[in-house]
CSV table of C-alpha atoms in Angstrom, one decimal:
chain,number,residue,atom,x,y,z
A,1,MET,CA,-22.6,-0.5,1.4
A,2,LYS,CA,-19.2,0.4,-1.1
A,3,ILE,CA,-16.5,-1.6,0.0
A,4,ALA,CA,-13.3,-1.1,-1.6
A,5,ILE,CA,-9.6,-2.6,-1.2
A,6,TYR,CA,-6.4,-0.6,-1.3
A,7,PRO,CA,-3.8,-3.8,-1.9
A,8,GLY,CA,0.0,-2.9,-1.7
A,9,SER,CA,3.2,-4.5,0.0
A,10,PHE,CA,3.6,-1.4,2.2
A,11,ASP,CA,6.9,-2.3,3.0
A,12,PRO,CA,7.3,-0.2,4.8
A,13,VAL,CA,4.1,2.3,4.5
A,14,THR,CA,4.9,5.8,3.3
A,15,ASN,CA,3.3,9.1,3.4
A,16,GLY,CA,2.3,8.7,-0.3
A,17,HIS,CA,0.4,5.2,0.8
A,18,LEU,CA,-1.3,7.4,3.6
A,19,ASP,CA,-2.5,10.0,1.3
A,20,ILE,CA,-4.1,7.5,-1.1
A,21,ILE,CA,-5.8,6.1,2.1
A,22,ARG,CA,-7.1,9.4,3.2
A,23,ARG,CA,-8.4,10.2,-0.2
A,24,ALA,CA,-10.1,7.2,-0.5
A,25,GLU,CA,-12.5,7.8,2.1
A,26,LYS,CA,-14.4,10.0,-0.4
A,27,LEU,CA,-15.1,6.7,-2.8
A,28,CYS,CA,-16.6,4.1,-0.3
A,29,ASP,CA,-18.2,3.5,2.9
A,30,LYS,CA,-15.3,0.9,3.9
A,31,LEU,CA,-11.5,0.4,2.9
A,32,ILE,CA,-9.7,-2.6,3.4
A,33,VAL,CA,-6.2,-1.8,3.4
A,34,ALA,CA,-4.6,-5.3,2.2
A,35,VAL,CA,-0.9,-6.4,2.9
A,36,ALA,CA,-0.2,-8.8,-0.2
A,37,VAL,CA,1.8,-12.0,0.9
A,38,ASN,CA,3.8,-12.3,-2.2
A,39,SER,CA,6.3,-15.7,-1.9
A,40,SER,CA,8.0,-14.6,-4.6
A,41,LYS,CA,9.6,-11.2,-2.7
A,42,GLU,CA,11.2,-11.1,0.6
A,43,PRO,CA,10.1,-7.9,2.3
A,44,LEU,CA,12.1,-5.9,4.8
A,45,PHE,CA,9.3,-6.4,7.4
A,46,ASN,CA,7.3,-9.4,7.9
A,47,THR,CA,3.2,-9.2,7.6
A,48,GLU,CA,2.5,-8.6,11.1
A,49,GLU,CA,5.0,-5.8,11.2
A,50,ARG,CA,3.4,-4.1,8.2
A,51,ILE,CA,0.1,-5.0,9.6
A,52,GLU,CA,0.8,-3.3,12.8
A,53,MET,CA,2.4,0.1,11.0
A,54,LEU,CA,-0.4,0.3,9.2
A,55,LYS,CA,-2.8,-0.1,12.3
A,56,LYS,CA,-0.9,2.5,14.0
A,57,CYS,CA,-1.0,5.1,10.9
A,58,CYS,CA,-4.7,4.4,10.7
A,59,SER,CA,-6.0,3.9,14.2
A,60,ASN,CA,-8.1,6.9,14.2
A,61,MET,CA,-9.8,6.0,10.7
A,62,GLU,CA,-13.0,4.1,11.8
A,63,TRP,CA,-13.9,3.4,8.2
A,64,ILE,CA,-10.8,1.4,7.7
A,65,GLU,CA,-9.9,-2.4,8.2
A,66,ILE,CA,-6.4,-3.8,7.8
A,67,LYS,CA,-6.0,-7.6,6.7
A,68,SER,CA,-3.6,-9.6,4.6
A,69,PHE,CA,-4.0,-11.8,2.2
A,70,LYS,CA,-2.4,-14.3,-0.6
A,71,GLY,CA,-2.9,-15.3,-4.1
A,72,LEU,CA,-5.2,-13.6,-6.4
A,73,LEU,CA,-6.5,-9.9,-5.2
A,74,VAL,CA,-9.8,-10.6,-7.0
A,75,ASN,CA,-10.4,-13.6,-5.5
A,76,PHE,CA,-10.0,-12.0,-2.2
A,77,CYS,CA,-12.2,-9.2,-3.2
A,78,LYS,CA,-15.1,-12.1,-4.1
A,79,GLU,CA,-14.9,-13.3,-0.5
A,80,ASN,CA,-14.7,-9.9,1.2
A,81,GLY,CA,-17.8,-8.5,-0.7
A,82,ILE,CA,-15.3,-5.9,-2.4
A,83,SER,CA,-16.5,-4.2,-5.4
A,84,ILE,CA,-13.6,-1.6,-5.9
A,85,ILE,CA,-10.0,-1.8,-6.3
A,86,ILE,CA,-8.1,1.8,-5.5
A,87,ARG,CA,-4.6,1.7,-6.9
A,88,GLY,CA,-1.7,4.9,-6.4
A,89,LEU,CA,-0.2,6.2,-9.7
A,90,ARG,CA,2.9,8.2,-9.6
A,91,ALA,CA,4.3,8.1,-13.2
A,92,THR,CA,3.7,6.9,-16.5
A,93,ALA,CA,5.4,3.6,-15.6
A,94,ASP,CA,2.9,2.9,-12.8
A,95,TYR,CA,0.1,3.4,-15.4
A,96,GLU,CA,1.3,0.7,-17.5
A,97,TYR,CA,2.0,-2.0,-15.1
A,98,GLU,CA,-1.2,-1.4,-13.0
A,99,TYR,CA,-3.0,-0.7,-16.6
A,100,ALA,CA,-2.4,-4.3,-17.5
A,101,ILE,CA,-3.2,-6.0,-14.1
A,102,SER,CA,-6.5,-4.0,-14.0
A,103,LEU,CA,-7.3,-5.4,-17.5
A,104,MET,CA,-6.2,-9.0,-16.4
A,105,ASN,CA,-8.5,-8.5,-12.7
A,106,LYS,CA,-11.6,-7.2,-15.0
A,107,LYS,CA,-11.2,-10.5,-17.5
A,108,LEU,CA,-11.0,-12.4,-13.8
A,109,ALA,CA,-14.2,-10.6,-12.1
A,110,SER,CA,-15.8,-8.6,-14.8
A,111,ASP,CA,-18.0,-6.8,-11.6
A,112,ILE,CA,-15.1,-5.6,-9.5
A,113,GLU,CA,-13.9,-1.9,-10.7
A,114,THR,CA,-10.5,-0.4,-10.7
A,115,ILE,CA,-10.0,3.2,-9.5
A,116,PHE,CA,-6.4,5.0,-10.0
A,117,LEU,CA,-6.0,8.2,-8.0
A,118,MET,CA,-2.9,10.0,-9.1
A,119,ALA,CA,0.0,10.5,-6.3
A,120,ASP,CA,0.1,14.0,-4.8
A,121,THR,CA,3.0,15.9,-6.5
A,122,GLU,CA,4.4,15.7,-3.0
A,123,TYR,CA,4.6,12.1,-2.9
A,124,SER,CA,4.9,11.6,-7.1
A,125,PHE,CA,8.3,10.0,-6.5
A,126,VAL,CA,8.1,8.4,-3.2
A,127,SER,CA,7.8,4.4,-3.0
A,128,SER,CA,8.9,1.6,-0.3
A,129,ARG,CA,11.8,0.8,-2.5
A,130,ILE,CA,13.3,4.3,-3.0
A,131,VAL,CA,12.6,4.9,0.9
A,132,LYS,CA,14.4,1.6,1.9
A,133,GLU,CA,17.2,2.7,-0.4
A,134,ALA,CA,17.8,5.8,1.3
A,135,ALA,CA,17.4,4.7,4.8
A,136,SER,CA,20.0,2.1,4.3
A,137,TYR,CA,22.6,4.5,3.7
A,138,HIS,CA,21.3,6.8,6.6
A,139,GLY,CA,19.5,9.0,4.1
A,140,ASP,CA,16.9,11.8,5.2
A,141,ILE,CA,13.2,10.2,4.8
A,142,SER,CA,11.4,12.2,7.3
A,143,ASN,CA,9.2,13.7,5.3
A,144,LEU,CA,8.4,10.5,3.3
A,145,VAL,CA,7.5,8.1,6.1
A,146,PRO,CA,5.6,8.7,9.5
A,147,ASP,CA,8.0,9.4,12.2
A,148,PHE,CA,8.0,6.1,14.1
A,149,ILE,CA,8.9,4.0,11.2
A,150,ILE,CA,12.3,5.7,10.8
A,151,PRO,CA,14.0,4.0,13.6
A,152,ARG,CA,12.4,1.0,13.0
A,153,LEU,CA,13.6,1.2,9.2
A,154,HIS,CA,17.5,2.0,10.8
A,155,GLU,CA,17.3,-0.8,13.1
A,156,LYS,CA,16.2,-3.4,10.2
A,157,PHE,CA,19.3,-2.0,8.1
A,158,GLN,CA,21.9,-2.3,11.3
A,159,THR,CA,20.3,-6.1,11.8
A,160,VAL,CA,20.8,-6.6,7.8
A,161,LYS,CA,24.1,-5.1,7.3
């Protein structure tokens, strides 16, 4: 069984993330969508909220498991029998950053492959950071995230201000 992982902060999950998740089905038997817990970042949504939003978005995808992880991604992969890392690329800047990470991962675990999926042109500019910025100023993000996330973002920004 080929097990792949799609790691990220998913703060919040966007339609671009969901596009990569759907397309990853063709590449593996099981996909673990893994929420990274990074102590150097302060997310808008806590880990449990991000997992819950992903579970709601992926509830009809039986081949997906949602988890969180801390520490090195390759260690999590080894512990869970994961042989493929899936990363989405939006632009050249993403490529340079992701390529460097993939080289380091290969150095740490030569048996784990990284596969890059290019973002669909519709989502090539979408990032969680851009979505949060637009939402904080009440911009229209209706085509960028699942509908149920919009009021959650607005609620967060009312409590943050």
